[in-house]
Coordinates of C-alpha atoms and ligand atoms in Angstrom, one line a residue:
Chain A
X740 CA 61.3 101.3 254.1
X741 CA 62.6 98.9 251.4
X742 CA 65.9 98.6 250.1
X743 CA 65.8 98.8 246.1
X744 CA 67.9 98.8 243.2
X745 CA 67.1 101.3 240.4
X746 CA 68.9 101.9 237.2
X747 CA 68.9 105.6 236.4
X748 CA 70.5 106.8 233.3
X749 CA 72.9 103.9 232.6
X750 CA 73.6 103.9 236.9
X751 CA 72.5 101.4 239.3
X752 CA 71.7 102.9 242.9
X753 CA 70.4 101.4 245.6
X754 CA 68.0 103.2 247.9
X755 CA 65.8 103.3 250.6
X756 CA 62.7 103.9 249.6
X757 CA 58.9 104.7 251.4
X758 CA 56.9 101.7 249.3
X759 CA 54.4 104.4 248.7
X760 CA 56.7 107.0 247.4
X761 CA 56.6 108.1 244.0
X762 CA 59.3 108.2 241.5
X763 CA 59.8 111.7 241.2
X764 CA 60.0 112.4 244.8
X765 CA 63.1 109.3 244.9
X766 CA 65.0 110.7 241.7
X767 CA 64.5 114.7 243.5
X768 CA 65.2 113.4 247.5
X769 CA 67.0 111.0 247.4
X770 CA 69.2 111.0 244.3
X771 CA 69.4 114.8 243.8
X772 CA 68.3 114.8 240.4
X773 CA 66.2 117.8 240.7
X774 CA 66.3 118.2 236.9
X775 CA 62.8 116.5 236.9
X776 CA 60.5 119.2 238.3
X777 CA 57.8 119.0 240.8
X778 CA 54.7 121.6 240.2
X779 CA 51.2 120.7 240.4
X780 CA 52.1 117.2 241.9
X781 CA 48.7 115.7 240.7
X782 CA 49.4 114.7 237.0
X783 CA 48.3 118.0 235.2
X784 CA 51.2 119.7 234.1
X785 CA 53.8 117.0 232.6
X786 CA 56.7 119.0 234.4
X787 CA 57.9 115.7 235.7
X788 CA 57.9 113.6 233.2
X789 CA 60.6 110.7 233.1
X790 CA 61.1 107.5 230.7
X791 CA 60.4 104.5 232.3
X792 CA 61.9 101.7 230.0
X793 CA 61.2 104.2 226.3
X794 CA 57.6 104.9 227.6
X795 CA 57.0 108.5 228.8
X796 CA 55.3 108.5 232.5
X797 CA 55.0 111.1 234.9
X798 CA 56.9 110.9 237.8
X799 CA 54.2 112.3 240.1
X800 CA 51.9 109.3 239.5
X801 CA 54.3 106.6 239.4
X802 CA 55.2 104.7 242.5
X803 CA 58.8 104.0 242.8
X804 CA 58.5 100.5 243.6
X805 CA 56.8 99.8 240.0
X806 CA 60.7 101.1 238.5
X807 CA 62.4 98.3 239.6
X808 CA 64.2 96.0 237.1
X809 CA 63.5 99.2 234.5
X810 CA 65.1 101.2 232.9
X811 CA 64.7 105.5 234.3
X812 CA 65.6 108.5 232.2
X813 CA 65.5 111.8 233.2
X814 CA 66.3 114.9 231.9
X815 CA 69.8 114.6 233.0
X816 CA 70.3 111.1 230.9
X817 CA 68.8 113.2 227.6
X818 CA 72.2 114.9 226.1
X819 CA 75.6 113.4 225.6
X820 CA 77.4 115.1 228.5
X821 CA 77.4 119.1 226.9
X822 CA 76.0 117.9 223.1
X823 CA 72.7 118.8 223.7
X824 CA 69.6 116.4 222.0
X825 CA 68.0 118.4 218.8
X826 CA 65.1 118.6 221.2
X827 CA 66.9 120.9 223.5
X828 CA 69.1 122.5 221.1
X829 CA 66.1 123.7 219.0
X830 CA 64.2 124.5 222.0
X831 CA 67.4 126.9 222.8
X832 CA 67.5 128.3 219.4
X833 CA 63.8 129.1 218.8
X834 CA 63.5 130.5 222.2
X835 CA 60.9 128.2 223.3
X836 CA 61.2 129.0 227.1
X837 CA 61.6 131.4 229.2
X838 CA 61.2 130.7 232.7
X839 CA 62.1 126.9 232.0
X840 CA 60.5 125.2 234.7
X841 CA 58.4 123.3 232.2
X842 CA 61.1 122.5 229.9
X843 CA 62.8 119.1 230.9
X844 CA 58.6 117.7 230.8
X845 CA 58.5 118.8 227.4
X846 CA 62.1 118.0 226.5
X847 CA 60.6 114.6 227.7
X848 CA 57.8 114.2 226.3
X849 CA 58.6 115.3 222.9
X850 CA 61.7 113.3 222.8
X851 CA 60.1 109.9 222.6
X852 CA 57.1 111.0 220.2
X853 CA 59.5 112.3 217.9
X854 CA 61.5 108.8 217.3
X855 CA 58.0 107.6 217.3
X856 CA 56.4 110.1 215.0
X857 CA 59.3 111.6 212.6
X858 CA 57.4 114.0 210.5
X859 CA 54.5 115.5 212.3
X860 CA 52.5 118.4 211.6
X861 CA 52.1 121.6 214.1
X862 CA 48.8 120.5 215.4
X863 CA 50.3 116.8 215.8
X864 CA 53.4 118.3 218.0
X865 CA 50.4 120.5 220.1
X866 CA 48.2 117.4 220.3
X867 CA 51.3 115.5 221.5
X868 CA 52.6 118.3 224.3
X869 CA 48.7 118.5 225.5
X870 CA 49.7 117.7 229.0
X871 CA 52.5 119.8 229.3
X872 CA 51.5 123.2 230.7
X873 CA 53.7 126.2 230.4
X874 CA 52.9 129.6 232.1
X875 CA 55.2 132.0 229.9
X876 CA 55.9 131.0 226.1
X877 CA 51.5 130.8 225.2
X878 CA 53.1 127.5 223.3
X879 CA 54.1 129.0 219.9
X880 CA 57.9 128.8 220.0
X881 CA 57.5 125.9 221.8
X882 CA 55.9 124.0 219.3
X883 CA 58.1 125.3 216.4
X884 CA 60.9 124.2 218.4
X885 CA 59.9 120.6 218.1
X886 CA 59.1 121.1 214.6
X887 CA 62.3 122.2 213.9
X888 CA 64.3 119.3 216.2
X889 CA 62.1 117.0 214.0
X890 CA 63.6 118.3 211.0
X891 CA 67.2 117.9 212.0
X892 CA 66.2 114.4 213.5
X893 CA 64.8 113.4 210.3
X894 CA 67.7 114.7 208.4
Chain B
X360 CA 54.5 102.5 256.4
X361 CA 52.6 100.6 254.6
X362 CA 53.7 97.7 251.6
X363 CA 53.7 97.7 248.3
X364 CA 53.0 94.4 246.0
X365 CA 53.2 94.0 243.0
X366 CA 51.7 90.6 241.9
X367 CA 51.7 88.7 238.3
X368 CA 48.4 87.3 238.2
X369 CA 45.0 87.8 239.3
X370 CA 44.7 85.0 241.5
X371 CA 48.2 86.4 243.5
X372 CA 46.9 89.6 243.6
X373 CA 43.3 88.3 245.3
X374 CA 45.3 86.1 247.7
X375 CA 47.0 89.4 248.4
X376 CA 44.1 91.1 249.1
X377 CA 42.5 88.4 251.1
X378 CA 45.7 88.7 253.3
X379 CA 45.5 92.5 253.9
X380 CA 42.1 92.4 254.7
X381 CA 40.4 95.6 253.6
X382 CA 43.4 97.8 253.8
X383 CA 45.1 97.9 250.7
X384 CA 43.6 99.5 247.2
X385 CA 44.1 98.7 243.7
X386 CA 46.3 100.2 241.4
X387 CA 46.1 99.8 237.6
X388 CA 47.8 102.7 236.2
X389 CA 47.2 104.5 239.4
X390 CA 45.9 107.9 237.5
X391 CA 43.4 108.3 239.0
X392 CA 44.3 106.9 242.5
X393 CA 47.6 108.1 243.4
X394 CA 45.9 111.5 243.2
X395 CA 43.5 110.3 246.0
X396 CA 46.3 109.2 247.9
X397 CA 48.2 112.1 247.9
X398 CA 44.8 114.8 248.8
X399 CA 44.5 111.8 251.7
X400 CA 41.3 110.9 250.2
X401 CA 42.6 107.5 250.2
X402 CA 44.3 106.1 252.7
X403 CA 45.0 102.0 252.9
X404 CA 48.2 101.2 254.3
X405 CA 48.6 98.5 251.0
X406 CA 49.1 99.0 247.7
X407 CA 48.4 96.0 245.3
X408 CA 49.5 97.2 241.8
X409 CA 48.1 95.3 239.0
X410 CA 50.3 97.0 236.4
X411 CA 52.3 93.9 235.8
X412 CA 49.6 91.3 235.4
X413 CA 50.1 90.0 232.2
X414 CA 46.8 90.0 230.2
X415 CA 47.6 87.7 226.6
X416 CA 44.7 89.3 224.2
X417 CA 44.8 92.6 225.5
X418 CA 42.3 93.5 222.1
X419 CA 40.6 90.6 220.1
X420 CA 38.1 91.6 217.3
X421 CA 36.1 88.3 216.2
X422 CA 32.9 88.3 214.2
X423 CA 32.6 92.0 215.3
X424 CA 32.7 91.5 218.3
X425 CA 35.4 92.9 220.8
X426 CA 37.0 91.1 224.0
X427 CA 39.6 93.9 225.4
X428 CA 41.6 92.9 228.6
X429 CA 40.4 95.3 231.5
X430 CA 44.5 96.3 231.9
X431 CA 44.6 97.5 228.1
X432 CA 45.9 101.1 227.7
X433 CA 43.9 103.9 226.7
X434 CA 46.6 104.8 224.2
X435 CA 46.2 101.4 222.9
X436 CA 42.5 101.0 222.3
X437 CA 42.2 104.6 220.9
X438 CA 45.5 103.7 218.5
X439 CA 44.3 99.9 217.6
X440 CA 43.4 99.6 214.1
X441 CA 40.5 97.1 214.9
X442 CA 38.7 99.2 217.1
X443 CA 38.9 102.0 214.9
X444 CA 37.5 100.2 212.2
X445 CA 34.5 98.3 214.0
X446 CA 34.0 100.5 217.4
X447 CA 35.3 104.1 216.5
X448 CA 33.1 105.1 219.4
X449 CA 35.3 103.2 222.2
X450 CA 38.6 104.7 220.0
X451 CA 36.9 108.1 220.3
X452 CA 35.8 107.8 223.8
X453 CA 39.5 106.7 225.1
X454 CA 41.1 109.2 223.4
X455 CA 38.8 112.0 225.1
X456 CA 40.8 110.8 228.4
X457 CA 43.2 112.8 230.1
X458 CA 46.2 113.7 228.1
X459 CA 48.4 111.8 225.7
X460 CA 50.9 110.9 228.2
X461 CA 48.5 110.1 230.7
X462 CA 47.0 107.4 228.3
X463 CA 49.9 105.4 228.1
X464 CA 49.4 104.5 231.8
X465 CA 46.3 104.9 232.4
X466 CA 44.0 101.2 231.9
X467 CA 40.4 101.0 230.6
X468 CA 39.2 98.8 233.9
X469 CA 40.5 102.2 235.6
X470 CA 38.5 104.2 233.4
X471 CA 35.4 102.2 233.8
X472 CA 35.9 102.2 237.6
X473 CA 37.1 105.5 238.0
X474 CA 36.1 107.8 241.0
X475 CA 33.2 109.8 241.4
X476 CA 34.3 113.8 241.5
X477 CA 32.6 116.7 243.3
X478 CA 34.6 120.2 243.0
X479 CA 33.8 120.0 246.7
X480 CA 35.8 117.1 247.7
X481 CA 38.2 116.6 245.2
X482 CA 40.3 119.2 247.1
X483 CA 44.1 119.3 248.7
X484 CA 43.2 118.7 252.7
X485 CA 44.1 122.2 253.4
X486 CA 41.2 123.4 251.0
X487 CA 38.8 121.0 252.1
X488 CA 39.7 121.4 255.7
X489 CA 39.2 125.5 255.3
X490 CA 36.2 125.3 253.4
X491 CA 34.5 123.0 255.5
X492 CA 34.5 118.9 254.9
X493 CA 31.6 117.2 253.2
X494 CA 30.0 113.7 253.8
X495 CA 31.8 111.9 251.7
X496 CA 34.9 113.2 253.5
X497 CA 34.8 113.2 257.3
X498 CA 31.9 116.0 257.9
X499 CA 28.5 115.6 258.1
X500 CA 26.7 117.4 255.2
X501 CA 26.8 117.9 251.4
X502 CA 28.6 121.3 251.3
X503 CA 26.7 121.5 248.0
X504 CA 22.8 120.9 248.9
X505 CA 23.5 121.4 252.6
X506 CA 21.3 118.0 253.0
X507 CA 22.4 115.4 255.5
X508 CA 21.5 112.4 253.3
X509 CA 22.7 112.2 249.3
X510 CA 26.1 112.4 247.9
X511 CA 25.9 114.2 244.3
X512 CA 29.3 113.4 243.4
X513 CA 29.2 112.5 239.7
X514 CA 30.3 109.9 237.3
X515 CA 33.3 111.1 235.2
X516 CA 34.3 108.0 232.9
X517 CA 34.3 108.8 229.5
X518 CA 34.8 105.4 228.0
X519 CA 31.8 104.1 230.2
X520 CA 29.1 105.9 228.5
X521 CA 30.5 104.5 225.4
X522 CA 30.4 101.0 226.6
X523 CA 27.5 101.1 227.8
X524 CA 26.0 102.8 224.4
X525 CA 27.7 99.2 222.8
X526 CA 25.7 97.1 225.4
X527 CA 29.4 96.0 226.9
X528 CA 29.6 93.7 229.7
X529 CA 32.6 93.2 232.3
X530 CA 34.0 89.8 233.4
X531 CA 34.7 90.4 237.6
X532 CA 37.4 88.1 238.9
X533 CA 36.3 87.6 243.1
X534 CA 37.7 85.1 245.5
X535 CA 34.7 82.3 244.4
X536 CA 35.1 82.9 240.9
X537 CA 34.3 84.6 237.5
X538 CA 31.3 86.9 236.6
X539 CA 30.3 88.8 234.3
X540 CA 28.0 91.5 234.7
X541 CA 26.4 94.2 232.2
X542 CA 28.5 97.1 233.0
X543 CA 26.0 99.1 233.0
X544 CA 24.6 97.4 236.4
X545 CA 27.9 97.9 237.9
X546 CA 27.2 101.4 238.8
X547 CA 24.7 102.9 241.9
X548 CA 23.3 106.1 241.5
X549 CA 25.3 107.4 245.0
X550 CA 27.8 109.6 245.2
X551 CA 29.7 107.4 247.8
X552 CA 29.2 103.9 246.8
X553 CA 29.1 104.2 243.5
X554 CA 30.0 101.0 242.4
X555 CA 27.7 97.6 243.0
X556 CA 27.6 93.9 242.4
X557 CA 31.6 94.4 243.5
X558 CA 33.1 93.3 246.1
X559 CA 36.1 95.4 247.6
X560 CA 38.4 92.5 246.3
X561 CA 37.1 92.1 242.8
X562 CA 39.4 92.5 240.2
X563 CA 37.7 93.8 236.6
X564 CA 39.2 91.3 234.0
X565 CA 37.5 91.7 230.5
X566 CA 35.7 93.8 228.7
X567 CA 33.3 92.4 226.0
X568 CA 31.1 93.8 223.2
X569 CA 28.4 91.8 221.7
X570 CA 28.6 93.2 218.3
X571 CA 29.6 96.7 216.3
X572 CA 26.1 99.4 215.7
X573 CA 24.4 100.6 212.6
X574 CA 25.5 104.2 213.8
X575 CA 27.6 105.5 216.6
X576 CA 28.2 109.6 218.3
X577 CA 29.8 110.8 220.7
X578 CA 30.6 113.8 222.2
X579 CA 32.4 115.4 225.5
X580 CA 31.8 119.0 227.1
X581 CA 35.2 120.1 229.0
X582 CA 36.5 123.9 229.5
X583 CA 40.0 122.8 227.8
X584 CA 40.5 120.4 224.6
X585 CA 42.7 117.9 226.7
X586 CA 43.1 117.4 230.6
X587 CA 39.9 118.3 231.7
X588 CA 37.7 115.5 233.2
X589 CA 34.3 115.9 231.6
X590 CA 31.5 117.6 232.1
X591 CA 29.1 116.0 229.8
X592 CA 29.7 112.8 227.8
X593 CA 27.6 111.7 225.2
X594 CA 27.4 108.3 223.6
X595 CA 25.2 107.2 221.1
X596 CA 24.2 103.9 218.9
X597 CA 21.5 102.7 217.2
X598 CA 22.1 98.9 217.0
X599 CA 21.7 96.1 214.3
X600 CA 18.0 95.7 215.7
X601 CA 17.4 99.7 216.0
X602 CA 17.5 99.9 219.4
X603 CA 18.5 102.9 220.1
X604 CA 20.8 103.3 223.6
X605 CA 22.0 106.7 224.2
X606 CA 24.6 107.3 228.0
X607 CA 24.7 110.6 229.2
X608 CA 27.7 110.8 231.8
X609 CA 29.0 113.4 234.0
X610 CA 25.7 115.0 235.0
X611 CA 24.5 112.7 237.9
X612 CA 25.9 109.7 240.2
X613 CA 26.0 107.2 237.7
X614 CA 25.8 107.3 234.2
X615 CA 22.3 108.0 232.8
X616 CA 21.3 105.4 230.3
X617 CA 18.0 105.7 227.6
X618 CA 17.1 102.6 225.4
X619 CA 13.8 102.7 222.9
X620 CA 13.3 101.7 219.7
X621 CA 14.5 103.9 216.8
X622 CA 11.0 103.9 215.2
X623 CA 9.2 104.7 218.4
X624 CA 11.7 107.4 220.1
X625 CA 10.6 111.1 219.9
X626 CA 12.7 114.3 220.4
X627 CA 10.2 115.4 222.9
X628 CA 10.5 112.1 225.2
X629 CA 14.2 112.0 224.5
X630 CA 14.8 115.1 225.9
X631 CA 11.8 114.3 228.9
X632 CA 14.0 111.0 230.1
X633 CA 17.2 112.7 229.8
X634 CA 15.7 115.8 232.5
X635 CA 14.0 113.1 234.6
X636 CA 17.2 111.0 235.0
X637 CA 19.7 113.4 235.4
X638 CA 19.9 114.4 239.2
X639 CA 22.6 117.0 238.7
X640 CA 24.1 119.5 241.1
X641 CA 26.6 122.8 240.9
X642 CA 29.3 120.3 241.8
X643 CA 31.4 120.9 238.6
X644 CA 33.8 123.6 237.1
X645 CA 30.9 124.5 234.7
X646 CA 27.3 125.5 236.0
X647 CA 24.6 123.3 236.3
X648 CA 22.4 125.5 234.9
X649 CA 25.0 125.7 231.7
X650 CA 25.8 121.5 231.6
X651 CA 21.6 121.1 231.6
X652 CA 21.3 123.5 228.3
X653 CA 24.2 121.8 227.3
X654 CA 23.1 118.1 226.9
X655 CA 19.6 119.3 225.7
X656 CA 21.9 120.6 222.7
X657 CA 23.7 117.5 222.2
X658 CA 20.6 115.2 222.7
X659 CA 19.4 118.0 219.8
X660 CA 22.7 117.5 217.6
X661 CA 22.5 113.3 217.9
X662 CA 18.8 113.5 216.7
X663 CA 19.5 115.6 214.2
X664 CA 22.3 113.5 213.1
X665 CA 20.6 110.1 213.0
X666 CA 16.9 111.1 212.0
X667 CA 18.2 113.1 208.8
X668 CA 19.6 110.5 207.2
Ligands
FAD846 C1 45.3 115.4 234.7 C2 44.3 114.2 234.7 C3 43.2 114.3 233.8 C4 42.3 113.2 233.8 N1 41.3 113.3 232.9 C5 40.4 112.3 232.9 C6 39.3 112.4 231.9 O1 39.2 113.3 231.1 N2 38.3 111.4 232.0 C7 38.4 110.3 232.9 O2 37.6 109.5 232.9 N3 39.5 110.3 233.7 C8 40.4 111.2 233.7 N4 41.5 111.1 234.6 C9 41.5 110.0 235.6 C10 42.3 108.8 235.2 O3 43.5 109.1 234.6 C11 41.5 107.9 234.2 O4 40.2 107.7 234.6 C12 42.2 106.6 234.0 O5 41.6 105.9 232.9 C13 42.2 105.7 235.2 O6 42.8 104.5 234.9 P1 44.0 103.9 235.8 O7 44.4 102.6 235.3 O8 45.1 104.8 236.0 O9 43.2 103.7 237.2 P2 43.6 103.6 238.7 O10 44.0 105.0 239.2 O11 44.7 102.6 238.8 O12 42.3 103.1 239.3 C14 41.1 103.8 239.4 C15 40.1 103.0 240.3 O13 39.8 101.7 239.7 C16 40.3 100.6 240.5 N5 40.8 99.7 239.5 C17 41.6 99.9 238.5 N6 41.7 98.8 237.7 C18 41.0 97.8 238.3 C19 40.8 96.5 238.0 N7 41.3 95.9 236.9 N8 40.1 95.7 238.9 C20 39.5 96.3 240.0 N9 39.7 97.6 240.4 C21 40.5 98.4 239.5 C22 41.3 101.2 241.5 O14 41.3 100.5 242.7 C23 40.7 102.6 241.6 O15 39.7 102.6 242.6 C24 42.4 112.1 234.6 C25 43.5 112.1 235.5 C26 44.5 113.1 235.5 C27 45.6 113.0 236.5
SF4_847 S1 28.1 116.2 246.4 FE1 28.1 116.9 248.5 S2 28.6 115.1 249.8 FE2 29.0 114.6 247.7 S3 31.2 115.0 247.4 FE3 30.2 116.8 246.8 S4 30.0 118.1 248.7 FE4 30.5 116.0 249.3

């Protein structure tokens, strides 16, 4: 085991980590931030997606030890303590989950392509969630939900 | 438990290796790897990650020609405005990859060298240890043929074909030294070694293209839009001399490659060469039967392209 520092959120913890362990299995074990979810596990459904300094990543693929000296967000780090992000607001408001085991990945994803990419167009949003898979919605709301956050974003 | 380095040059990373001798792996983005790792395909106590190697020109476009740093991003060749404008193909061709996200990780070395996939073995443990474990796992036949001496496992890079289409070569870092090597001698039509002229310590540094084609096409067959490793790639060029090099991918051990002259190639031997090389199998989501119709139409729809105008 290794003894690491990671910054999640704006918090430094230190942890004892497996040096093959992945990311989302620390932030879920070991720091009880089960807001990231684990599903397929093999990098097909974007449910665990997490910001590693800006850049979305998913959690499943990444090995912990490549997160040191960056900077982790996850799902948790997104709103300002109950002021949810547009993302998740929008999301909440166009009913663009039901179940909403997928939601923090594409809370996460969107998040950064939207301050990358502040006026896209429907199929630009479903080109961007591509990887995120979700079993209930069939993607509609989902997708005008993220239209819609990018309107307020942009406003 | 095993370790985990992560080293800031090349030359660090093949000192590590020579220290761990044979039991580590690579990682560049780790895509395609960590998902090896955790089906305990893969199992080296070591992990060397390259992810922090600092490459400087990650993309140079000079004369039209291209020198790409084998640790460049999918997301960033299929985004750079140079390769868009001179090698479209190799834009198209990364952007065919996996799925947005994915491509932000995942490195075009890792795409060129990217494992060899059989629906048979790329299976959890408890899948492949029900159904019965192949050759290339720890059994003793092909669960597909039933033969005792060929591995069918096929190909899957999408940006390879396209290289190779563009005539690219690869510069291979090993412990005596540089190389470089037309990529497409790298790869060995076997499902298990699929990968020659490279040693287990070799590190794939750069990527280089001789000069930007007359015409370029490519296409990929996959059951969804995005996600899906391919079933069929296509890549096409004719080239500044009309040499024609088409690279089929997906359909056999290594990717498939045809070169004739424009003014001598025929439909009829196109589609001859493409049957004889392609050693295919029912190894894939799609049916074999299905993927063989399947690149006869795009062979069809790249001739019909080219020879109309
Ligand atoms: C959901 C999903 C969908 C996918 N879809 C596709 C697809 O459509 N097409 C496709 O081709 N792939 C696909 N992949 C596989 C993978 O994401 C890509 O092939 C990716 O480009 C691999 O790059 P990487 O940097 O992550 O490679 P890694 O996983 O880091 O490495 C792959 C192999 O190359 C070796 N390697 C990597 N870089 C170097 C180097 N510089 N020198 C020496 N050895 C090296 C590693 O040791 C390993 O054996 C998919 C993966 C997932 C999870
Ligand atoms: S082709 Fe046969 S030996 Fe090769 S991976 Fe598939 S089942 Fe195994």
């Amino acid at each position: 085991m290794d003894k690491v520092e990671l910054n999640v959120n704006g918090f430094s913890h230190t942890v004892l980590v497996d040096s093959s362990e992945t990311i989302l299995d620390t932030l879920r074990n070991r720091l009880y931030l089960t807001g990231t979810k684990k599903c397929c596990d093999e990098g097909t459904c974007g449910s665990c997606t997490v910001h590693l300094d800006g850049k979305p990543v998913l959690g499943c693929l990444t090995p912990t030890m490549r997160c040191v000296g960056k900077k982790i967000v996850t799902i948790e780090g997104i709103s300002a303590g109950e002021d949810l992000h547009p993302v998740q607001k929008h999301l909440v408001k166009n009913l663009g989950l039901q179940c909403g085991f997928c939601t923090p990945g594409v809370v996460m994803t969107a998040v950064p392509y939207l301050e990358n990419n502040p006026d896209p167009s429907i199929d630009e949003i479903k080109n961007s969630l591509s990887g995120n898979l979700c079993r209930c919605t069939g993607y509609k709301k989902i997708n005008e939900a993220i239209q819609s956050a990018a309107e307020e974003m942009n406003s | 438990m095993g370790n985990y380095y992560h080293p800031s040059s090349i030359k660090e990373a093949l000192r590590l290796a020579a220290n761990n001798s044979g039991n580590y792996m690579y990682f560049s983005g780790g895509t395609d790897l960590q998902i090896y790792r955790k089906q305990g395909l893969e199992n080296s106590e070591t992990i060397i990650d390259l992810n922090a190697i600092e490459a400087t020109e990650r993309i140079l476009v000079k004369n039209a020609s291209l020198q790409m740093s084998a640790f460049t991003f999918l997301e960033e060749i299929s985004l750079s405005k140079d390769i868009q404008l001179h090698f479209p193909l190799l834009a198209q061709a990364a952007k065919s990859v996996a799925t947005p996200v994915i491509r932000k990780t995942a490195t075009i070395g890792g795409n060129i060298l990217v494992n060899n996939r059989c629906t048979f073995y790329n299976q959890s443990k408890e899948w492949r240890q029900a159904v019965g474990s192949c050759m290339r796992d720890v059994g003793d036949i092909c669960q597909v043929t039933g033969g005792k001496n060929k591995c069918y496992s096929r190909n899957v890079s999408d940006t390879a074909p396209a290289l190779i289409a563009l005539n690219a070569s690869v510069v291979v870092h090993n412990q005596e030294g540089e190389e470089e090597i037309p990529l497409k001698d790298l790869y060995s039509p076997d499902g298990i070694i699929f990968h020659q002229h490279l040693d287990k310590d070799a590190i794939l540094k750069k990527i280089n293209i001789p000069e930007k084609p007359k015409t370029w096409w490519f296409k990929k067959l996959r059951l969804r839009k995005t996600l899906d490793f391919t079933s069929l790639t296509l890549a096409a060029v004719v080239d500044n001399k009309d040499i024609v090099r088409i690279c089929i991918n997906g359909m056999s051990m290594s990717p498939i490659l045809i070169e004739e002259s424009f003014h001598s190639l025929s439909i009829e031997n196109l589609l001859k060469q493409a049957r004889k090389n392609c050693k295919t199998v029912d190894n894939d989501l799609m049916p074999m039967k299905y993927r063989k119709e399947m690149m006869n139409v795009f062979l069809k729809q790249w001739w019909s392209t080219v020879y109309s105008n």
